[in-house]
């Protein structure tokens, strides 16, 4: 989300400061982000900013494994390394309440930047604190969401289609519901394809950072899990641990138990993508930022790969990823940093951002008539961004996340207790955290 405290998927983004003849007189901005493929695209995009303004860009890109620790420590120490930062969606609450980010309302009003011009879910997820109030601390920068890829070439084989239809009574295709997804996963589990044993699906199970939470929430949301009582903030009893939520957690475990490859107890983005690229699985859960690279893959990309949004059950949601771009309040170059935000918000810049491999959140880009046909994964991205829900963005989100990681991993992977017990304990954990904060 956000995201991710993981090894990077592509080449680590490295960039030297860009220079212009007048650079000696111009300011230089340092932009901080994770080291991954979208960061490389942003370096290329930002050459236009330097060309137009004479302001050099320097980059501090940190691997996902160190991303949160490195930059949250930088912010908490009031450091001046970062003038601009693309921070996780969950950082917004803490960054706003602790004064790390510049509030952008007056700047947006002055420059005519309207949050109504961006996909609503990204404004709530990346920019607002408190949530659902017009208080903005970031510009939506990198849309992302959990979705799925599948081996379209396997699904389309006539003999596989015939056998599947005979067994399940419906035509094999990208699943619309979780029941369908599980049937497909069961069908492919330990099947021989081209002389190789393959498996049903790759799921997020990683324990150390946020992986299993970013996976299991997709299912929990669809069964009815809610973070709190909509009418009473921080009232979690019967919402986090409702019987329906417990059934969703049971389903995720059943999918993990029945249909994942051997050694799948610590899977996150890199491992899931690798399982797909190696031809090991028929389907894989992963964030949309991985899709461009997978589509270009020589072995599984092109006509071999298909994309679909998170399936539905009683409800239909998907876990939000992605980030907003903020001006760090401790920067001595605030005006130049705001100039970058203004430039980045322009429709033509956002359109180029999408073409280079970034995921624009601007309606003018994603609602354009040709967007759905601009990339094979564009329709799934659009559908997915319309159903997003995010994890807590509270200042205490790291503690909240750590508690959920433990409870769901203990149940799903380590086989400890029941789903209901796991969620009951999670309510106790979260209640204690919010009591310590004085919010309960």
Coordinates of C-alpha atoms in Angstrom, one line a residue:
X1 CA 0.0 0.0 0.0
X2 CA 1.7 2.5 0.2
X3 CA 3.4 1.0 -0.4
X4 CA 5.3 -1.8 0.6
X5 CA 8.1 -2.7 2.8
X6 CA 9.5 -5.1 0.3
X7 CA 12.3 -5.7 -2.1
X8 CA 11.9 -3.8 -5.3
X9 CA 10.4 -5.5 -8.3
X10 CA 12.5 -3.9 -11.1
X11 CA 15.8 -2.3 -11.2
X12 CA 16.5 0.0 -8.3
X13 CA 15.9 3.6 -9.4
X14 CA 19.0 5.6 -9.4
X15 CA 19.3 9.1 -10.7
X16 CA 22.0 11.8 -10.7
X17 CA 20.9 15.4 -10.3
X18 CA 19.6 16.7 -13.5
X19 CA 21.3 19.8 -14.7
X20 CA 20.7 22.9 -16.9
X21 CA 23.1 25.6 -17.9
X22 CA 21.5 27.9 -15.3
X23 CA 21.6 25.2 -12.6
X24 CA 24.3 27.0 -10.6
X25 CA 21.8 29.8 -9.9
X26 CA 18.7 27.6 -9.6
X27 CA 17.5 25.7 -6.6
X28 CA 17.7 22.0 -6.4
X29 CA 14.9 19.9 -4.9
X30 CA 15.3 16.4 -3.4
X31 CA 12.3 14.1 -3.9
X32 CA 12.1 11.1 -1.6
X33 CA 10.3 7.8 -2.6
X34 CA 10.7 4.1 -2.7
X35 CA 13.1 2.5 -5.2
X36 CA 10.9 0.8 -7.8
X37 CA 9.9 1.0 -11.4
X38 CA 7.5 3.9 -11.0
X39 CA 10.3 6.0 -9.5
X40 CA 12.3 5.4 -12.7
X41 CA 9.3 6.7 -14.7
X42 CA 9.1 9.8 -12.4
X43 CA 12.8 10.6 -13.1
X44 CA 12.1 10.6 -16.8
X45 CA 8.9 12.7 -16.4
X46 CA 10.6 15.2 -14.2
X47 CA 13.2 16.1 -16.8
X48 CA 10.4 18.3 -18.3
X49 CA 10.1 20.1 -15.0
X50 CA 13.8 20.9 -14.9
X51 CA 13.7 22.0 -18.6
X52 CA 10.8 24.4 -17.9
X53 CA 11.9 25.8 -14.5
X54 CA 15.7 25.4 -14.4
X55 CA 15.2 23.7 -11.0
X56 CA 17.4 20.6 -10.7
X57 CA 15.9 17.4 -9.3
X58 CA 17.8 15.1 -7.0
X59 CA 16.3 11.8 -5.8
X60 CA 16.5 9.8 -2.6
X61 CA 15.0 6.4 -3.5
X62 CA 15.1 3.7 -0.8
X63 CA 14.3 0.0 -1.2
X64 CA 10.9 -1.0 0.1
X65 CA 12.4 -2.9 2.9
X66 CA 13.8 0.3 4.4
X67 CA 11.3 2.8 3.0
X68 CA 9.1 3.3 6.0
X69 CA 11.8 3.3 8.6
X70 CA 14.1 5.6 6.7
X71 CA 11.6 8.3 5.8
X72 CA 9.4 8.2 9.0
X73 CA 12.6 8.6 11.0
X74 CA 13.6 11.5 8.8
X75 CA 10.2 13.1 9.3
X76 CA 10.2 12.5 13.0
X77 CA 13.6 14.0 13.4
X78 CA 12.5 17.1 11.5
X79 CA 15.2 16.4 8.9
X80 CA 15.8 18.5 5.8
X81 CA 16.8 15.7 3.4
X82 CA 13.4 15.6 1.6
X83 CA 11.8 18.7 0.1
X84 CA 9.1 16.5 -1.5
X85 CA 8.1 13.1 -0.4
X86 CA 5.8 10.5 -1.9
X87 CA 4.6 8.8 1.3
X88 CA 2.3 5.9 2.0
X89 CA -1.4 6.5 2.3
X90 CA -1.2 5.4 5.9
X91 CA 1.3 8.1 6.8
X92 CA -1.2 10.9 6.2
X93 CA -2.7 11.0 9.7
X94 CA 0.5 11.0 11.6
X95 CA 2.2 13.4 9.2
X96 CA -0.7 15.9 9.5
X97 CA -1.1 15.7 13.2
X98 CA 2.7 15.9 13.8
X99 CA 3.3 18.8 11.4
X100 CA 5.5 16.9 9.0
X101 CA 3.6 17.9 5.8
X102 CA 2.6 21.4 4.6
X103 CA -1.2 21.7 4.5
X104 CA -2.1 22.4 0.8
X105 CA -5.6 23.9 0.9
X106 CA -4.5 27.6 0.5
X107 CA -2.0 26.6 -2.2
X108 CA -4.6 24.6 -4.1
X109 CA -7.1 27.4 -4.0
X110 CA -4.5 29.9 -5.2
X111 CA -3.4 27.8 -8.1
X112 CA -6.8 26.5 -9.1
X113 CA -6.0 22.9 -8.3
X114 CA -9.3 21.2 -7.5
X115 CA -9.5 17.9 -5.6
X116 CA -12.8 17.2 -7.5
X117 CA -10.6 16.7 -10.6
X118 CA -9.1 13.6 -9.0
X119 CA -10.5 10.1 -8.5
X120 CA -12.5 10.5 -5.2
X121 CA -11.0 7.4 -3.5
X122 CA -7.5 8.7 -4.1
X123 CA -8.3 12.0 -2.6
X124 CA -9.7 10.3 0.6
X125 CA -6.9 7.8 0.7
X126 CA -3.8 9.9 -0.2
X127 CA -4.7 13.5 0.6
X128 CA -7.2 13.9 3.4
X129 CA -6.9 14.1 7.2
X130 CA -9.2 13.7 9.0
X131 CA -10.7 11.4 6.4
X132 CA -13.7 12.7 4.5
X133 CA -13.0 16.3 5.4
X134 CA -11.6 18.9 3.0
X135 CA -8.2 19.1 4.6
X136 CA -5.5 18.2 2.1
X137 CA -1.9 17.2 2.9
X138 CA -0.9 15.7 -0.4
X139 CA -1.7 15.6 -4.1
X140 CA -2.7 12.2 -5.4
X141 CA 0.4 10.9 -7.1
X142 CA 0.4 7.1 -7.7
X143 CA -2.8 5.2 -7.9
X144 CA -2.6 1.6 -6.8
X145 CA -4.9 -1.2 -5.8
X146 CA -4.8 -5.0 -5.2
X147 CA -6.0 -6.9 -8.3
X148 CA -5.2 -10.2 -10.0
X149 CA -3.4 -11.5 -13.1
X150 CA -4.1 -14.9 -14.7
X151 CA -2.7 -17.2 -17.3
X152 CA -5.0 -16.3 -20.1
X153 CA -3.3 -18.8 -22.4
X154 CA -4.0 -21.6 -20.0
X155 CA -7.6 -20.6 -19.6
X156 CA -8.1 -20.5 -23.3
X157 CA -6.9 -24.0 -24.1
X158 CA -9.8 -26.0 -25.5
X159 CA -9.1 -29.2 -23.5
X160 CA -8.8 -27.2 -20.3
X161 CA -12.0 -25.3 -21.0
X162 CA -13.9 -28.6 -21.8
X163 CA -12.7 -30.3 -18.6
X164 CA -13.5 -27.3 -16.5
X165 CA -17.0 -26.9 -17.9
X166 CA -17.8 -30.6 -17.3
X167 CA -16.6 -30.3 -13.7
X168 CA -18.1 -27.0 -12.6
X169 CA -20.8 -26.3 -15.1
X170 CA -19.7 -22.8 -16.2
X171 CA -17.3 -21.5 -18.8
X172 CA -13.7 -21.0 -17.5
X173 CA -13.0 -17.2 -17.5
X174 CA -11.7 -14.6 -15.1
X175 CA -13.7 -15.0 -11.9
X176 CA -16.3 -12.6 -10.8
X177 CA -16.8 -14.0 -7.3
X178 CA -14.6 -15.6 -4.7
X179 CA -16.4 -18.9 -5.1
X180 CA -15.5 -18.9 -8.8
X181 CA -11.9 -18.0 -7.9
X182 CA -11.6 -20.9 -5.5
X183 CA -13.0 -23.3 -8.1
X184 CA -10.5 -22.2 -10.6
X185 CA -7.7 -22.4 -8.1
X186 CA -8.7 -25.9 -7.1
X187 CA -8.9 -27.0 -10.7
X188 CA -5.4 -25.9 -11.5
X189 CA -3.8 -27.0 -8.2
X190 CA -1.1 -29.6 -8.9
X191 CA -2.2 -29.9 -12.6
X192 CA 0.3 -30.9 -15.2
X193 CA 0.7 -28.2 -17.9
X194 CA 3.4 -28.7 -20.6
X195 CA 5.0 -31.3 -18.4
X196 CA 5.2 -29.1 -15.4
X197 CA 3.2 -29.2 -12.1
X198 CA 1.4 -25.9 -11.6
X199 CA -0.7 -24.5 -8.7
X200 CA -3.9 -22.6 -8.3
X201 CA -3.0 -19.1 -6.9
X202 CA -0.4 -17.0 -5.2
X203 CA -1.7 -15.0 -2.2
X204 CA -0.1 -12.5 0.2
X205 CA 1.0 -14.2 3.4
X206 CA 4.1 -12.1 4.5
X207 CA 4.3 -11.5 8.2
X208 CA 7.1 -9.0 8.7
X209 CA 5.7 -5.8 7.3
X210 CA 2.2 -5.5 5.9
X211 CA 1.8 -8.3 3.4
X212 CA -0.8 -10.6 4.8
X213 CA -2.9 -7.7 5.9
X214 CA -2.9 -6.2 2.4
X215 CA -4.1 -9.6 1.2
X216 CA -6.6 -10.7 3.7
X217 CA -8.5 -7.4 3.8
X218 CA -9.6 -7.9 0.2
X219 CA -11.6 -10.9 1.3
X220 CA -12.6 -9.5 4.7
X221 CA -14.1 -6.4 3.1
X222 CA -16.2 -8.5 0.7
X223 CA -17.6 -10.6 3.6
X224 CA -18.6 -7.6 5.6
X225 CA -15.7 -6.6 7.8
X226 CA -15.7 -2.9 8.9
X227 CA -13.0 -1.1 10.8
X228 CA -15.5 0.7 13.1
X229 CA -19.1 1.5 13.6
X230 CA -20.0 4.0 11.0
X231 CA -22.0 5.9 13.6
X232 CA -19.4 5.8 16.4
X233 CA -15.7 6.2 15.7
X234 CA -13.4 3.6 17.2
X235 CA -16.3 1.4 18.2
X236 CA -15.0 -1.9 16.7
X237 CA -16.9 -4.6 18.6
X238 CA -19.1 -6.5 16.2
X239 CA -17.7 -4.8 13.2
X240 CA -14.0 -5.9 13.0
X241 CA -15.0 -9.3 14.5
X242 CA -18.5 -9.8 13.1
X243 CA -19.5 -13.4 12.3
X244 CA -19.4 -12.5 8.6
X245 CA -15.8 -11.2 8.9
X246 CA -14.8 -14.4 10.6
X247 CA -16.2 -16.3 7.7
X248 CA -14.2 -14.2 5.3
X249 CA -11.0 -14.9 7.2
X250 CA -11.9 -18.6 7.2
X251 CA -12.2 -18.4 3.4
X252 CA -8.8 -16.8 3.0
X253 CA -7.3 -19.6 5.0
X254 CA -9.1 -22.3 3.0
X255 CA -7.8 -20.7 -0.2
X256 CA -4.3 -20.7 1.3
X257 CA -4.6 -24.3 2.5
X258 CA -6.0 -25.7 -0.7
X259 CA -4.5 -23.9 -3.6
X260 CA -1.1 -22.2 -3.1
X261 CA 2.3 -23.5 -4.1
X262 CA 4.6 -25.2 -1.5
X263 CA 6.6 -22.7 0.5
X264 CA 4.0 -19.9 0.3
X265 CA 4.1 -18.9 4.0
X266 CA 5.9 -15.6 3.5
X267 CA 4.7 -14.2 0.2
X268 CA 4.3 -10.5 -0.7
X269 CA 4.6 -8.6 -3.9
X270 CA 8.0 -9.8 -5.2
X271 CA 7.3 -13.4 -4.4
X272 CA 3.8 -13.3 -5.9
X273 CA 5.1 -11.8 -9.1
X274 CA 7.9 -14.3 -9.2
X275 CA 5.5 -17.2 -8.8
X276 CA 3.6 -15.9 -11.8
X277 CA 6.6 -15.2 -14.0
X278 CA 8.1 -18.6 -13.3
X279 CA 4.9 -20.3 -14.6
X280 CA 4.1 -21.7 -11.2
X281 CA 0.6 -20.4 -10.7
X282 CA -2.6 -19.9 -12.7
X283 CA -3.5 -16.7 -10.9
X284 CA -1.7 -14.3 -8.6
X285 CA -2.8 -11.5 -6.2
X286 CA -0.8 -8.4 -6.6
X287 CA -0.8 -4.6 -6.7
X288 CA -1.5 -3.0 -10.0
X289 CA 1.9 -1.3 -10.2
X290 CA 3.3 -4.8 -11.1
X291 CA 1.1 -5.1 -14.2
X292 CA 3.1 -3.1 -16.7
X293 CA 6.3 -5.2 -16.0
X294 CA 4.4 -8.5 -16.1
X295 CA 2.7 -7.6 -19.4
X296 CA 6.2 -6.9 -20.9
X297 CA 7.6 -10.2 -19.6
X298 CA 8.8 -12.4 -22.4
X299 CA 7.6 -15.7 -20.9
X300 CA 4.2 -14.8 -19.4
X301 CA 3.3 -11.4 -20.8
X302 CA 1.6 -10.2 -23.9
X303 CA -1.2 -12.5 -25.1
X304 CA -0.5 -15.0 -22.3
X305 CA -1.6 -12.7 -19.4
X306 CA -5.0 -11.4 -18.4
X307 CA -6.0 -9.0 -15.6
X308 CA -9.1 -8.8 -13.4
X309 CA -10.3 -6.8 -10.4
X310 CA -10.7 -8.3 -7.0
X311 CA -13.7 -10.7 -7.0
X312 CA -16.9 -9.9 -5.2
X313 CA -18.9 -11.8 -2.6
X314 CA -21.7 -10.2 -0.5
X315 CA -19.9 -6.8 -1.0
X316 CA -17.3 -5.7 -3.5
X317 CA -14.1 -3.9 -2.4
X318 CA -10.3 -4.0 -3.0
X319 CA -7.4 -3.0 -0.8
X320 CA -6.1 0.5 -1.7
X321 CA -2.4 1.0 -2.4
X322 CA -0.7 4.0 -3.7
X323 CA 0.6 7.3 -2.5
X324 CA 0.3 11.1 -2.5
X325 CA 3.1 13.6 -3.0
X326 CA 3.6 16.1 -0.2
X327 CA 5.8 19.1 0.6
X328 CA 7.9 18.5 3.8
X329 CA 7.3 21.3 6.3
X330 CA 11.0 21.3 7.3
X331 CA 12.2 22.0 3.8
X332 CA 14.0 25.4 3.2
X333 CA 12.8 25.2 -0.4
X334 CA 9.0 25.2 0.1
X335 CA 8.2 27.6 -2.7
X336 CA 10.1 25.5 -5.3
X337 CA 8.6 22.3 -3.9
X338 CA 5.1 23.8 -4.3
X339 CA 6.1 24.8 -7.9
X340 CA 6.8 21.1 -8.6
X341 CA 3.3 20.1 -7.2
X342 CA 1.7 22.7 -9.4
X343 CA 3.6 21.3 -12.5
X344 CA 2.8 17.7 -11.6
X345 CA -0.9 18.4 -11.3
X346 CA -1.2 19.6 -14.9
X347 CA -3.3 17.3 -17.2
X348 CA -0.6 17.0 -19.9
X349 CA 1.9 16.0 -17.3
X350 CA -0.5 13.5 -15.8
X351 CA -1.2 12.0 -19.2
X352 CA 2.5 11.6 -19.8
X353 CA 2.9 10.1 -16.3
X354 CA 0.5 7.3 -17.3
X355 CA 2.3 6.7 -20.6
X356 CA 5.6 6.3 -18.8
X357 CA 4.3 3.7 -16.4
X358 CA 2.9 5.8 -13.5
X359 CA -0.7 5.4 -12.4
X360 CA -2.4 8.8 -12.7
X361 CA -5.2 9.7 -10.4
X362 CA -6.5 12.6 -12.5
X363 CA -10.0 12.2 -13.8
X364 CA -9.1 13.9 -17.1
X365 CA -6.6 11.0 -17.7
X366 CA -8.6 8.0 -16.4
X367 CA -11.9 9.2 -17.8
X368 CA -10.5 9.9 -21.3
X369 CA -12.3 7.9 -24.0
X370 CA -9.1 6.1 -25.1
X371 CA -7.9 5.3 -21.5
X372 CA -9.5 1.8 -21.4
X373 CA -7.8 0.8 -24.6
X374 CA -4.5 2.5 -23.8
X375 CA -3.1 -0.6 -22.1
X376 CA -4.4 -4.1 -21.7
X377 CA -4.6 -3.7 -17.9
X378 CA -6.3 -0.3 -18.0
X379 CA -9.9 -1.6 -17.7
X380 CA -9.0 -3.8 -14.6
X381 CA -7.3 -0.8 -13.1
X382 CA -10.3 1.4 -13.6
X383 CA -12.7 -1.2 -12.2
X384 CA -10.4 -1.7 -9.2
X385 CA -10.0 1.9 -8.3
X386 CA -13.8 2.3 -8.2
X387 CA -14.1 -0.2 -5.3
X388 CA -11.1 0.6 -3.1
X389 CA -11.0 0.7 0.7
X390 CA -8.0 1.5 2.8
X391 CA -6.4 0.4 6.1
X392 CA -6.3 2.7 9.1
X393 CA -4.5 6.0 8.4
X394 CA -4.4 6.9 12.1
X395 CA -1.1 8.2 13.6
X396 CA -0.8 4.9 15.3
X397 CA -1.2 2.9 12.1
X398 CA 2.1 1.1 12.5
X399 CA 1.0 -0.4 15.8
X400 CA -2.5 -1.2 14.4
X401 CA -0.8 -2.9 11.4
X402 CA 1.6 -4.9 13.6
X403 CA -1.3 -6.2 15.6
X404 CA -3.3 -7.3 12.6
X405 CA -0.2 -8.9 11.0
X406 CA 0.3 -11.1 14.0
X407 CA -3.4 -12.1 14.5
X408 CA -4.2 -13.0 10.9
X409 CA -0.8 -14.7 10.2
X410 CA -1.1 -16.8 13.3
X411 CA -4.5 -18.1 12.2
X412 CA -4.0 -18.3 8.4
X413 CA -0.5 -19.6 8.2
X414 CA 0.5 -20.9 11.6
X415 CA -2.8 -22.7 12.2
X416 CA -3.4 -21.1 15.7
X417 CA -6.9 -20.9 17.0
X418 CA -10.0 -20.0 15.0
X419 CA -10.9 -17.1 12.8
X420 CA -13.3 -15.7 15.3
X421 CA -10.7 -15.9 18.1
X422 CA -8.2 -14.1 15.9
X423 CA -10.5 -11.2 15.2
X424 CA -11.7 -11.0 18.8
X425 CA -8.1 -10.7 19.9
X426 CA -7.5 -8.1 17.2
X427 CA -10.4 -6.0 18.6
X428 CA -8.7 -6.1 22.0
X429 CA -5.4 -5.1 20.5
X430 CA -6.8 -2.2 18.6
X431 CA -8.9 -1.0 21.6
X432 CA -5.8 -0.9 23.8
X433 CA -3.9 1.1 21.2
X434 CA -6.7 3.7 20.8
X435 CA -7.1 3.9 24.6
X436 CA -3.5 4.7 24.9
X437 CA -4.0 7.5 22.4
X438 CA -7.0 8.8 24.4
X439 CA -9.4 8.2 21.6
X440 CA -11.6 5.7 23.5

